[in-house]
CSV table of C-alpha atoms in Angstrom, one decimal:
chain,number,residue,atom,x,y,z
A,11,MET,CA,0.0,0.1,-0.1
A,12,LYS,CA,2.8,2.5,1.0
A,13,ARG,CA,4.4,1.7,-2.4
A,14,ILE,CA,1.2,2.5,-4.4
A,15,LEU,CA,0.6,5.8,-2.3
A,16,LEU,CA,4.4,6.7,-3.3
A,17,ALA,CA,3.9,5.9,-7.1
A,18,SER,CA,0.5,7.8,-7.1
A,19,ALA,CA,2.1,10.7,-5.4
A,20,ALA,CA,5.1,10.6,-8.1
A,21,LEU,CA,2.8,10.5,-11.1
A,22,ILE,CA,0.8,13.5,-9.5
A,23,GLY,CA,3.7,15.5,-9.1
A,24,THR,CA,4.9,14.5,-12.7
A,25,ALA,CA,1.5,15.8,-14.0
A,26,VAL,CA,1.6,19.1,-12.0
A,27,SER,CA,5.1,19.7,-13.2
A,28,ALA,CA,4.0,19.2,-16.8
A,29,GLN,CA,1.1,21.5,-16.4
A,30,ALA,CA,3.3,24.2,-14.8
A,31,ALA,CA,5.5,23.8,-17.9
A,32,ASP,CA,2.6,24.0,-20.3
A,33,LEU,CA,1.4,27.3,-18.4
A,34,ALA,CA,5.0,28.8,-18.6
A,35,VAL,CA,4.8,28.8,-22.3
A,36,LYS,CA,2.0,31.1,-23.5
A,37,ALA,CA,-0.3,30.1,-26.4
A,38,PRO,CA,0.2,32.2,-29.5
A,39,TYR,CA,-1.9,35.3,-30.0
A,40,TYR,CA,-3.1,36.0,-33.5
A,41,LYS,CA,-4.0,39.7,-34.0
A,42,ALA,CA,-7.1,40.2,-36.4
A,43,PRO,CA,-5.9,41.9,-39.7
A,44,VAL,CA,-6.2,45.5,-40.0
A,45,VAL,CA,-8.9,46.5,-42.6
A,46,ALA,CA,-7.8,49.7,-44.6
A,47,VAL,CA,-10.8,52.3,-44.2
A,48,TYR,CA,-10.5,54.2,-47.4
A,49,ASN,CA,-10.2,58.2,-46.8
A,50,TRP,CA,-10.1,60.6,-49.8
A,51,SER,CA,-8.4,63.4,-47.9
A,52,GLY,CA,-5.1,64.9,-49.2
A,53,PHE,CA,-3.5,66.0,-52.4
A,54,TYR,CA,-3.4,64.3,-55.6
A,55,PHE,CA,-2.2,64.8,-59.4
A,56,GLY,CA,-3.0,63.0,-62.6
A,57,VAL,CA,-3.7,62.8,-66.3
A,58,ASN,CA,-6.7,62.5,-68.5
A,59,ALA,CA,-8.0,62.1,-72.1
A,60,GLY,CA,-11.3,62.4,-73.7
A,61,GLY,CA,-13.3,64.0,-76.6
A,62,GLY,CA,-15.7,66.8,-77.0
A,63,VAL,CA,-18.1,68.5,-79.3
A,64,GLY,CA,-18.9,72.2,-79.5
A,65,ARG,CA,-22.2,74.2,-80.0
A,66,ASP,CA,-20.8,77.5,-81.1
A,67,ARG,CA,-23.8,79.4,-82.6
A,68,ILE,CA,-23.4,82.4,-84.6
A,69,THR,CA,-26.0,84.8,-86.3
A,70,HIS,CA,-24.5,87.1,-89.0
A,71,SER,CA,-26.0,90.2,-90.6
A,72,TYR,CA,-24.2,89.3,-94.0
A,73,THR,CA,-26.3,86.4,-94.5
A,74,ASN,CA,-29.7,88.0,-93.3
A,75,ASN,CA,-29.0,86.7,-89.8
A,76,ASP,CA,-28.6,83.0,-90.5
A,77,SER,CA,-28.5,81.3,-87.2
A,78,ILE,CA,-25.8,78.5,-87.4
A,79,TYR,CA,-24.1,76.0,-85.1
A,80,ARG,CA,-20.3,75.8,-85.7
A,81,SER,CA,-19.6,72.3,-84.2
A,82,PRO,CA,-16.1,71.5,-83.7
A,83,GLN,CA,-15.2,68.1,-82.3
A,84,GLY,CA,-12.2,66.1,-81.4
A,85,ALA,CA,-9.9,64.6,-79.0
A,86,PHE,CA,-7.8,66.2,-76.1
A,87,GLY,CA,-5.6,65.2,-73.2
A,88,GLY,CA,-4.0,66.9,-70.3
A,89,ALA,CA,-3.3,66.9,-66.6
A,90,GLN,CA,-5.0,67.8,-63.2
A,91,ILE,CA,-3.9,68.6,-59.6
A,92,GLY,CA,-6.3,68.8,-56.6
A,93,TRP,CA,-6.9,68.5,-53.0
A,94,ASN,CA,-9.7,66.6,-51.1
A,95,TRP,CA,-11.1,67.0,-47.6
A,96,GLN,CA,-13.4,64.2,-46.2
A,97,THR,CA,-15.9,64.6,-43.2
A,98,ASP,CA,-18.7,62.8,-41.8
A,99,SER,CA,-22.5,64.2,-42.5
A,100,LEU,CA,-26.1,62.7,-42.0
A,101,LEU,CA,-25.7,61.5,-45.7
A,102,GLY,CA,-22.5,59.6,-44.9
A,103,PRO,CA,-18.8,60.6,-45.9
A,104,ILE,CA,-18.8,63.9,-47.6
A,105,VAL,CA,-15.7,65.0,-49.7
A,106,TYR,CA,-14.9,68.6,-50.6
A,107,GLY,CA,-12.2,69.3,-53.0
A,108,LEU,CA,-10.4,72.0,-55.4
A,109,GLU,CA,-9.2,70.8,-58.9
A,110,ALA,CA,-7.4,72.6,-61.5
A,111,ASP,CA,-6.7,71.1,-65.1
A,112,PHE,CA,-5.1,72.2,-68.2
A,113,GLN,CA,-5.9,70.5,-71.7
A,114,GLY,CA,-4.3,70.6,-75.0
A,115,GLY,CA,-5.8,68.9,-78.3
A,116,GLY,CA,-8.1,70.0,-81.0
A,117,LEU,CA,-11.8,70.5,-81.3
A,118,THR,CA,-11.9,71.4,-84.9
A,119,GLY,CA,-14.2,71.0,-88.2
A,120,GLY,CA,-17.8,71.1,-88.1
A,121,GLY,CA,-18.3,74.3,-89.7
A,122,ALA,CA,-20.8,75.5,-92.3
A,123,ASN,CA,-20.9,76.5,-96.0
A,124,VAL,CA,-24.0,78.4,-96.9
A,125,ALA,CA,-25.2,80.9,-99.4
A,126,GLY,CA,-24.4,84.7,-99.2
A,127,PRO,CA,-26.5,87.6,-100.2
A,128,ALA,CA,-28.9,86.8,-103.0
A,129,GLY,CA,-27.1,83.4,-103.4
A,130,LEU,CA,-24.3,85.3,-105.5
A,131,ASN,CA,-21.4,83.9,-103.2
A,132,THR,CA,-20.8,81.6,-100.5
A,133,VAL,CA,-19.8,82.0,-96.8
A,134,GLN,CA,-17.8,79.6,-94.7
A,135,TYR,CA,-17.7,79.6,-90.9
A,136,SER,CA,-15.3,77.4,-88.8
A,137,SER,CA,-14.3,77.6,-85.2
A,138,SER,CA,-11.7,75.6,-83.1
A,139,MET,CA,-10.4,75.2,-79.4
A,140,ASP,CA,-6.8,74.5,-79.4
A,141,TRP,CA,-6.5,74.5,-75.5
A,142,PHE,CA,-8.5,75.1,-72.4
A,143,GLY,CA,-8.5,74.7,-68.6
A,144,THR,CA,-10.6,74.8,-65.5
A,145,VAL,CA,-10.3,75.8,-61.9
A,146,ARG,CA,-13.3,74.0,-60.1
A,147,GLY,CA,-14.8,73.0,-56.7
A,148,ARG,CA,-15.9,69.3,-56.2
A,149,VAL,CA,-18.4,67.9,-53.7
A,150,GLY,CA,-19.2,64.2,-53.5
A,151,LEU,CA,-20.6,61.4,-51.5
A,152,ALA,CA,-18.1,58.7,-50.7
A,153,THR,CA,-19.0,55.1,-50.4
A,154,GLY,CA,-15.5,53.6,-49.1
A,155,PRO,CA,-13.3,53.6,-52.3
A,156,VAL,CA,-15.9,55.1,-54.6
A,157,LEU,CA,-16.6,58.8,-54.9
A,158,SER,CA,-19.6,60.1,-56.8
A,159,TYR,CA,-19.4,63.9,-57.2
A,160,PHE,CA,-20.6,67.3,-58.6
A,161,THR,CA,-18.1,69.9,-59.8
A,162,GLY,CA,-18.2,73.4,-61.2
A,163,GLY,CA,-16.2,76.6,-61.5
A,164,PHE,CA,-14.1,78.8,-63.7
A,165,ALA,CA,-13.3,77.9,-67.3
A,166,TYR,CA,-11.0,79.4,-69.9
A,167,ALA,CA,-10.0,78.4,-73.4
A,168,ASN,CA,-8.3,79.6,-76.8
A,169,VAL,CA,-10.9,80.0,-79.3
A,170,LYS,CA,-10.2,80.7,-83.1
A,171,SER,CA,-13.2,81.8,-85.3
A,172,THR,CA,-13.0,82.4,-89.2
A,173,ILE,CA,-15.3,83.8,-91.7
A,174,THR,CA,-14.6,83.4,-95.4
A,175,GLU,CA,-16.7,85.4,-97.8
A,176,ALA,CA,-16.3,84.6,-101.6
A,177,GLY,CA,-15.2,87.7,-103.4
A,178,VAL,CA,-14.9,89.7,-100.1
A,179,GLY,CA,-12.3,88.2,-97.9
A,180,THR,CA,-11.5,86.1,-94.8
A,181,PHE,CA,-11.8,87.5,-91.3
A,182,THR,CA,-10.3,85.6,-88.3
A,183,GLN,CA,-10.3,86.1,-84.5
A,184,ASP,CA,-8.1,84.3,-82.2
A,185,ARG,CA,-8.7,85.0,-78.5
A,186,THR,CA,-8.9,83.8,-75.0
A,187,ALA,CA,-12.5,83.2,-73.8
A,188,THR,CA,-13.5,82.9,-70.2
A,189,GLY,CA,-16.7,81.6,-68.7
A,190,TRP,CA,-17.9,78.8,-66.3
A,191,THR,CA,-18.2,75.1,-66.2
A,192,ILE,CA,-20.3,72.6,-64.4
A,193,GLY,CA,-20.3,68.9,-64.5
A,194,SER,CA,-20.3,65.5,-62.7
A,195,GLY,CA,-18.2,62.3,-62.4
A,196,VAL,CA,-17.3,59.0,-60.6
A,197,GLU,CA,-13.8,58.2,-59.1
A,198,ALA,CA,-13.0,54.7,-57.8
A,199,ALA,CA,-9.8,53.2,-56.1
A,200,LEU,CA,-7.7,50.9,-58.4
A,201,GLY,CA,-5.4,49.8,-55.4
A,202,GLY,CA,-2.6,51.5,-53.5
A,203,ASN,CA,-2.6,55.4,-54.3
A,204,TRP,CA,-4.2,54.9,-57.6
A,205,THR,CA,-7.8,56.0,-58.7
A,206,GLY,CA,-9.4,56.2,-62.0
A,207,LYS,CA,-12.5,58.4,-62.9
A,208,ILE,CA,-15.1,59.1,-65.8
A,209,GLU,CA,-16.3,62.7,-66.0
A,210,TYR,CA,-18.5,65.0,-68.0
A,211,LEU,CA,-18.0,68.9,-68.2
A,212,TYR,CA,-20.3,71.7,-69.9
A,213,LEU,CA,-18.4,74.6,-70.7
A,214,ASN,CA,-20.1,78.1,-71.2
A,215,LEU,CA,-17.5,80.4,-72.6
A,216,GLY,CA,-19.7,83.4,-72.8
A,217,ASN,CA,-21.6,85.2,-75.6
A,218,ARG,CA,-20.7,88.4,-77.8
A,219,TYR,CA,-23.4,90.6,-79.3
A,220,GLY,CA,-23.0,93.2,-82.3
A,221,GLU,CA,-19.3,92.2,-83.0
A,222,ALA,CA,-18.0,94.0,-85.9
A,223,ILE,CA,-16.7,91.8,-88.6
A,224,GLY,CA,-13.4,93.4,-90.2
A,225,ALA,CA,-14.3,97.0,-91.5
A,226,THR,CA,-17.1,96.0,-93.8
A,227,GLY,CA,-19.9,97.2,-91.4
A,228,GLN,CA,-21.1,93.6,-90.9
A,229,LEU,CA,-22.1,92.5,-87.4
A,230,ALA,CA,-22.3,89.1,-85.6
A,231,ASN,CA,-23.6,87.6,-82.5
A,232,THR,CA,-21.8,84.6,-81.0
A,233,GLU,CA,-22.3,81.9,-78.4
A,234,LEU,CA,-19.5,79.6,-77.4
A,235,ARG,CA,-20.7,76.2,-75.5
A,236,ASP,CA,-18.8,72.9,-75.3
A,237,ASN,CA,-19.6,69.3,-74.2
A,238,LEU,CA,-16.6,67.3,-72.8
A,239,PHE,CA,-16.3,63.7,-71.9
A,240,ARG,CA,-13.2,62.3,-70.4
A,241,VAL,CA,-11.5,59.6,-68.3
A,242,GLY,CA,-8.7,60.0,-65.9
A,243,LEU,CA,-5.9,58.5,-63.7
A,244,ASN,CA,-4.9,60.1,-60.5
A,245,TYR,CA,-2.2,59.3,-57.9
A,246,ARG,CA,-3.0,60.3,-54.4
A,247,ILE,CA,0.0,61.6,-52.5
A,248,GLY,CA,0.2,60.2,-49.1
A,249,GLY,CA,-3.1,58.4,-49.8
A,250,ASN,CA,-4.1,54.8,-48.7
A,251,SER,CA,-1.0,53.4,-50.1
A,252,VAL,CA,-1.7,50.1,-48.2
A,253,TYR,CA,-5.2,49.9,-49.5
A,254,THR,CA,-5.9,46.7,-51.5
A,255,PRO,CA,-9.3,46.2,-53.1
A,256,VAL,CA,-11.6,43.4,-51.6
A,257,ALA,CA,-12.3,40.4,-53.5
A,258,ALA,CA,-14.2,40.9,-56.8
A,259,ALA,CA,-18.0,41.4,-56.4
A,260,ASN,CA,-20.2,38.6,-57.9
A,261,TRP,CA,-21.8,40.4,-60.9
A,262,THR,CA,-23.3,37.1,-62.3
A,263,GLY,CA,-27.1,37.3,-63.2
A,264,TRP,CA,-30.1,39.4,-64.1
A,265,TYR,CA,-30.4,43.2,-63.3
A,266,ILE,CA,-32.9,45.9,-64.2
A,267,GLY,CA,-32.9,49.7,-63.6
A,268,GLY,CA,-33.5,53.3,-64.8
A,269,ASN,CA,-31.3,56.1,-65.9
A,270,VAL,CA,-31.2,59.9,-66.7
A,271,GLY,CA,-28.8,62.1,-68.4
A,272,SER,CA,-28.1,64.6,-71.1
A,273,GLY,CA,-27.2,64.5,-74.7
A,274,THR,CA,-26.0,66.7,-77.5
A,275,GLY,CA,-25.9,66.0,-81.4
A,276,ARG,CA,-23.7,67.1,-84.1
A,277,ASP,CA,-26.0,66.1,-86.9
A,278,ARG,CA,-24.2,67.1,-90.4
A,279,THR,CA,-26.7,68.4,-92.8
A,280,TYR,CA,-27.1,69.3,-96.5
A,281,LEU,CA,-29.8,71.4,-98.0
A,282,GLY,CA,-30.1,71.9,-101.9
A,283,PRO,CA,-30.3,70.3,-105.2
A,284,VAL,CA,-29.3,66.6,-105.8
A,285,GLY,CA,-25.7,66.5,-106.6
A,286,GLY,CA,-25.6,70.4,-106.7
A,287,ALA,CA,-23.6,73.0,-104.5
A,288,GLY,CA,-26.1,73.5,-101.8
A,289,GLU,CA,-25.7,74.5,-98.1
A,290,GLN,CA,-23.9,72.4,-95.4
A,291,PHE,CA,-24.1,72.9,-91.8
A,292,SER,CA,-24.8,71.2,-88.4
A,293,LEU,CA,-28.1,70.6,-86.6
A,294,ASN,CA,-27.2,70.3,-82.7
A,295,PRO,CA,-30.1,68.9,-80.8
A,296,ASP,CA,-29.5,68.9,-77.0
A,297,GLY,CA,-31.7,67.9,-74.0
A,298,ILE,CA,-32.4,65.5,-71.3
A,299,ASN,CA,-32.6,61.8,-71.8
A,300,GLY,CA,-34.2,59.2,-69.5
A,301,GLY,CA,-35.4,55.6,-69.6
A,302,GLY,CA,-34.8,52.0,-68.4
A,303,GLN,CA,-32.4,49.3,-69.0
A,304,ILE,CA,-32.4,45.4,-68.4
A,305,GLY,CA,-29.2,43.1,-68.6
A,306,TYR,CA,-27.5,39.9,-67.7
A,307,ASN,CA,-23.8,39.4,-66.7
A,308,TRP,CA,-21.4,36.4,-66.7
A,309,GLN,CA,-18.3,36.4,-64.6
A,310,ALA,CA,-14.9,34.7,-64.9
A,311,ALA,CA,-12.6,35.7,-62.0
A,312,ASN,CA,-12.6,39.5,-62.2
A,313,TRP,CA,-13.7,39.7,-66.0
A,314,VAL,CA,-17.3,40.4,-66.4
A,315,TYR,CA,-19.3,39.8,-69.8
A,316,GLY,CA,-22.8,41.1,-70.1
A,317,LEU,CA,-25.7,42.1,-72.5
A,318,GLU,CA,-27.9,45.0,-72.1
A,319,ALA,CA,-30.9,46.6,-73.6
A,320,ASP,CA,-32.3,50.1,-72.9
A,321,ILE,CA,-34.9,52.4,-74.3
A,322,GLN,CA,-34.8,56.2,-73.7
A,323,ALA,CA,-37.2,59.2,-74.1
A,324,SER,CA,-35.3,62.3,-75.1
A,325,SER,CA,-35.9,66.1,-75.2
A,326,GLN,CA,-33.0,66.6,-77.6
A,327,ARG,CA,-34.0,69.5,-79.8
A,328,ASP,CA,-32.6,72.3,-82.1
A,329,GLN,CA,-35.0,74.8,-83.1
A,330,LYS,CA,-32.6,77.6,-83.7
A,331,THR,CA,-30.9,76.9,-86.9
A,332,VAL,CA,-31.9,79.1,-89.8
A,333,VAL,CA,-30.2,78.9,-93.2
A,334,GLY,CA,-31.0,80.0,-96.8
A,335,VAL,CA,-30.1,83.5,-96.2
A,336,GLY,CA,-32.5,83.7,-93.2
A,337,THR,CA,-35.4,82.1,-95.1
A,338,VAL,CA,-35.4,78.4,-94.0
A,339,ALA,CA,-35.7,77.4,-90.1
A,340,TYR,CA,-35.2,74.0,-89.0
A,341,ASP,CA,-36.8,72.0,-86.0
A,342,HIS,CA,-35.0,69.0,-85.5
A,343,LYS,CA,-35.7,66.4,-82.7
A,344,LEU,CA,-34.7,63.0,-81.4
A,345,PRO,CA,-37.8,62.0,-79.3
A,346,TRP,CA,-36.6,58.5,-78.4
A,347,PHE,CA,-33.8,55.9,-79.0
A,348,GLY,CA,-32.7,52.6,-77.6
A,349,THR,CA,-29.5,50.4,-77.8
A,350,VAL,CA,-28.6,46.6,-77.5
A,351,ARG,CA,-25.4,46.2,-76.3
A,352,GLY,CA,-22.5,44.0,-75.3
A,353,ARG,CA,-20.5,44.9,-72.0
A,354,LEU,CA,-16.8,43.8,-71.2
A,355,GLY,CA,-15.6,44.8,-67.9
A,356,TYR,CA,-13.0,44.1,-65.0
A,357,SER,CA,-14.3,44.3,-61.4
A,358,VAL,CA,-11.8,46.0,-59.1
A,359,GLY,CA,-13.2,45.1,-55.6
A,360,SER,CA,-16.9,46.0,-55.7
A,361,THR,CA,-16.2,48.5,-58.8
A,362,LEU,CA,-16.9,47.6,-62.3
A,363,PHE,CA,-15.1,49.4,-65.1
A,364,TYR,CA,-16.4,48.3,-68.6
A,365,ALA,CA,-16.4,49.1,-72.3
A,366,THR,CA,-19.9,48.7,-74.1
A,367,GLY,CA,-21.1,48.7,-77.6
A,368,GLY,CA,-23.7,47.4,-80.2
A,369,TYR,CA,-27.1,48.3,-82.2
A,370,ALA,CA,-28.6,51.5,-81.8
A,371,TYR,CA,-32.0,52.8,-83.1
A,372,GLY,CA,-34.1,55.8,-82.7
A,373,GLY,CA,-36.8,58.1,-84.0
A,374,VAL,CA,-35.8,61.3,-85.7
A,375,LYS,CA,-38.1,64.3,-86.6
A,376,THR,CA,-37.2,67.1,-88.8
A,377,ALA,CA,-39.5,70.1,-90.0
A,378,LEU,CA,-38.4,72.8,-92.3
A,379,THR,CA,-40.4,76.1,-92.3
A,380,ASP,CA,-40.3,78.8,-95.3
A,381,LEU,CA,-39.9,81.9,-93.3
A,382,THR,CA,-41.0,83.9,-96.3
A,383,THR,CA,-44.3,82.1,-97.0
A,384,GLY,CA,-44.9,80.4,-93.7
A,385,GLY,CA,-45.1,77.1,-95.4
A,386,SER,CA,-43.6,74.0,-93.7
A,387,VAL,CA,-42.8,70.3,-94.4
A,388,SER,CA,-41.9,67.6,-91.7
A,389,PHE,CA,-40.4,64.3,-92.0
A,390,SER,CA,-40.3,61.4,-89.3
A,391,ASN,CA,-38.0,58.6,-89.6
A,392,THR,CA,-36.7,55.6,-87.6
A,393,GLN,CA,-33.2,55.1,-88.1
A,394,SER,CA,-30.5,52.5,-86.9
A,395,GLY,CA,-26.8,52.5,-86.5
A,396,TRP,CA,-24.2,51.7,-84.0
A,397,THR,CA,-23.0,52.7,-80.5
A,398,ALA,CA,-19.9,52.4,-78.3
A,399,GLY,CA,-19.0,53.8,-74.7
A,400,ALA,CA,-17.7,53.2,-71.3
A,401,GLY,CA,-18.7,53.4,-67.6
A,402,ILE,CA,-18.3,52.5,-64.1
A,403,GLU,CA,-20.8,50.7,-62.0
A,404,THR,CA,-20.3,50.8,-58.0
A,405,PRO,CA,-22.4,49.7,-55.0
A,406,PHE,CA,-25.1,52.2,-54.2
A,407,LYS,CA,-26.1,52.9,-50.4
A,408,LEU,CA,-27.9,56.0,-49.3
A,409,LEU,CA,-29.0,56.7,-45.7
A,410,GLY,CA,-29.6,53.0,-45.5
A,411,LEU,CA,-32.5,53.0,-48.0
A,412,PHE,CA,-30.8,50.8,-50.7
A,413,GLY,CA,-29.6,47.2,-49.7
A,414,PRO,CA,-26.9,45.2,-51.2
A,415,ASN,CA,-28.8,44.5,-54.3
A,416,TRP,CA,-28.5,48.1,-55.7
A,417,THR,CA,-25.8,49.6,-57.9
A,418,SER,CA,-25.2,52.9,-59.6
A,419,LYS,CA,-23.7,53.5,-62.9
A,420,THR,CA,-22.2,56.4,-64.8
A,421,GLU,CA,-21.9,56.0,-68.4
A,422,TYR,CA,-20.9,57.8,-71.9
A,423,LEU,CA,-22.2,56.6,-75.1
A,424,TYR,CA,-21.6,57.6,-78.7
A,425,VAL,CA,-24.6,57.1,-80.8
A,426,ASP,CA,-24.6,56.9,-84.8
A,427,LEU,CA,-27.9,56.5,-86.3
A,428,GLY,CA,-26.8,57.0,-89.9
A,429,ARG,CA,-27.9,59.3,-92.7
A,430,LYS,CA,-31.4,60.0,-94.0
A,431,THR,CA,-32.3,61.8,-97.2
A,432,ASP,CA,-35.8,63.3,-97.7
A,433,VAL,CA,-37.2,65.1,-100.7
A,434,LEU,CA,-38.6,68.6,-100.4
A,435,PRO,CA,-41.7,69.7,-102.5
A,436,SER,CA,-39.3,72.1,-104.4
A,437,GLY,CA,-37.5,69.2,-105.7
A,438,ASN,CA,-34.4,70.1,-103.5
A,439,ILE,CA,-33.4,67.5,-100.6
A,440,THR,CA,-32.4,67.7,-96.9
A,441,SER,CA,-30.0,65.1,-95.9
A,442,THR,CA,-28.9,64.7,-92.2
A,443,GLY,CA,-26.5,62.3,-90.6
A,444,VAL,CA,-27.4,61.7,-86.8
A,445,THR,CA,-24.7,61.4,-84.4
A,446,GLU,CA,-25.2,61.9,-80.5
A,447,HIS,CA,-23.2,62.2,-77.4
A,448,ILE,CA,-25.0,60.8,-74.3
A,449,PHE,CA,-23.8,61.0,-70.7
A,450,ARG,CA,-25.9,59.5,-68.1
A,451,THR,CA,-26.3,57.9,-64.7
A,452,GLY,CA,-28.6,55.2,-63.6
A,453,LEU,CA,-29.6,52.7,-60.9
A,454,ASN,CA,-29.7,49.0,-61.2
A,455,TYR,CA,-31.3,46.2,-59.2
A,456,HIS,CA,-29.5,42.8,-59.2
A,457,PHE,CA,-31.5,39.8,-58.6
A,458,ASN,CA,-28.5,37.6,-57.3
A,459,THR,CA,-27.5,39.9,-54.4
A,460,PRO,CA,-24.0,40.8,-55.4
A,461,VAL,CA,-21.2,40.3,-52.8
A,462,VAL,CA,-20.1,43.9,-51.8
A,463,ALA,CA,-17.8,45.3,-49.4
A,464,LYS,CA,-19.1,47.2,-46.2
A,465,TYR,CA,-17.5,50.4,-45.4
């Protein structure tokens, strides 16, 4: 019995010693990884590129106050620098900022060639914008690494205008015009200090009334307006350099939504005899567009493939163009249009960057009125063609009213509906090629509840 007790005591002592040894070595402690909270505050700089179309209207006493749009268009590129400050609000994180940019490039062409007095000579109009810049404020709502914003401020540009009158001479004016700009955009994190954006700007560079043309006693009234669409890349100094986008969202499945935006046309038009030397000019309908879309996405890793169809109502209209030495007034409308497009995108975290293109169709209405007799004729056509563009789609949450199924998108589309020729009672023709620039934003409801990050 004594031996048994001694053995039991030895075993107990050994167990206690083992437990003490285990207690002496602390179990390893694993700290939860730190999730980088995205903050937009700080300085940034970057580059951008895009395209634009002008709506530079002129009325000219020499042509009996013809009202004509000179519509230069083209590509441009430049750089920007800015500063953001982020703070909280009832709506969520609000970002205030200042940004300055300078652009070079060429918005050229798109002039007009019309009849002069009594049709004895011709008058050619053209305008161009070789460079421009803006200094703007920005205010936006941040959803983690996505910033949706409005912007506006001061604008300036170099504008060159030329009027060539057959048998009289050429009159050129090269000046720096100033005015204001307003627009909107979406910017999203790409990882580290880098962000990408898509943006629309409307430039109003002022009006001039009763401007003398050379020393001939002629007068002109001019308006300078430009619509600009661009994408950009920014590097944030001291930004979230450790930020890494979360796993790509799951975009697969059906979605449905609505959109609203603006559009402007550059519809090159001919008026005159078949095969003759008639008048050439642009009709420039602009206005608001709105409608709905439905689509389906497939996804492979971060790549997203999709199909989307939409139908839009439009208020785009030009009822200010007058040609024929002040005798023929146009009323040109795009009351509706639609598209059926493919989409190809890449998901960076919960943000989808995509390109899109496909088939386009729409209704075009054109009326011509003879201002000397009051007679008029109108044409209504359904035309088809193609479209191409790009956009950004991101999760949408506002005051907790929208759940994880909702996303917002900002998109640019170029729409070409082809050319249509109509015969007038006089035997002359009017022929118009319809090309439109559309910038819009929308909301989508996804039936598959996309996997999105929470911020």
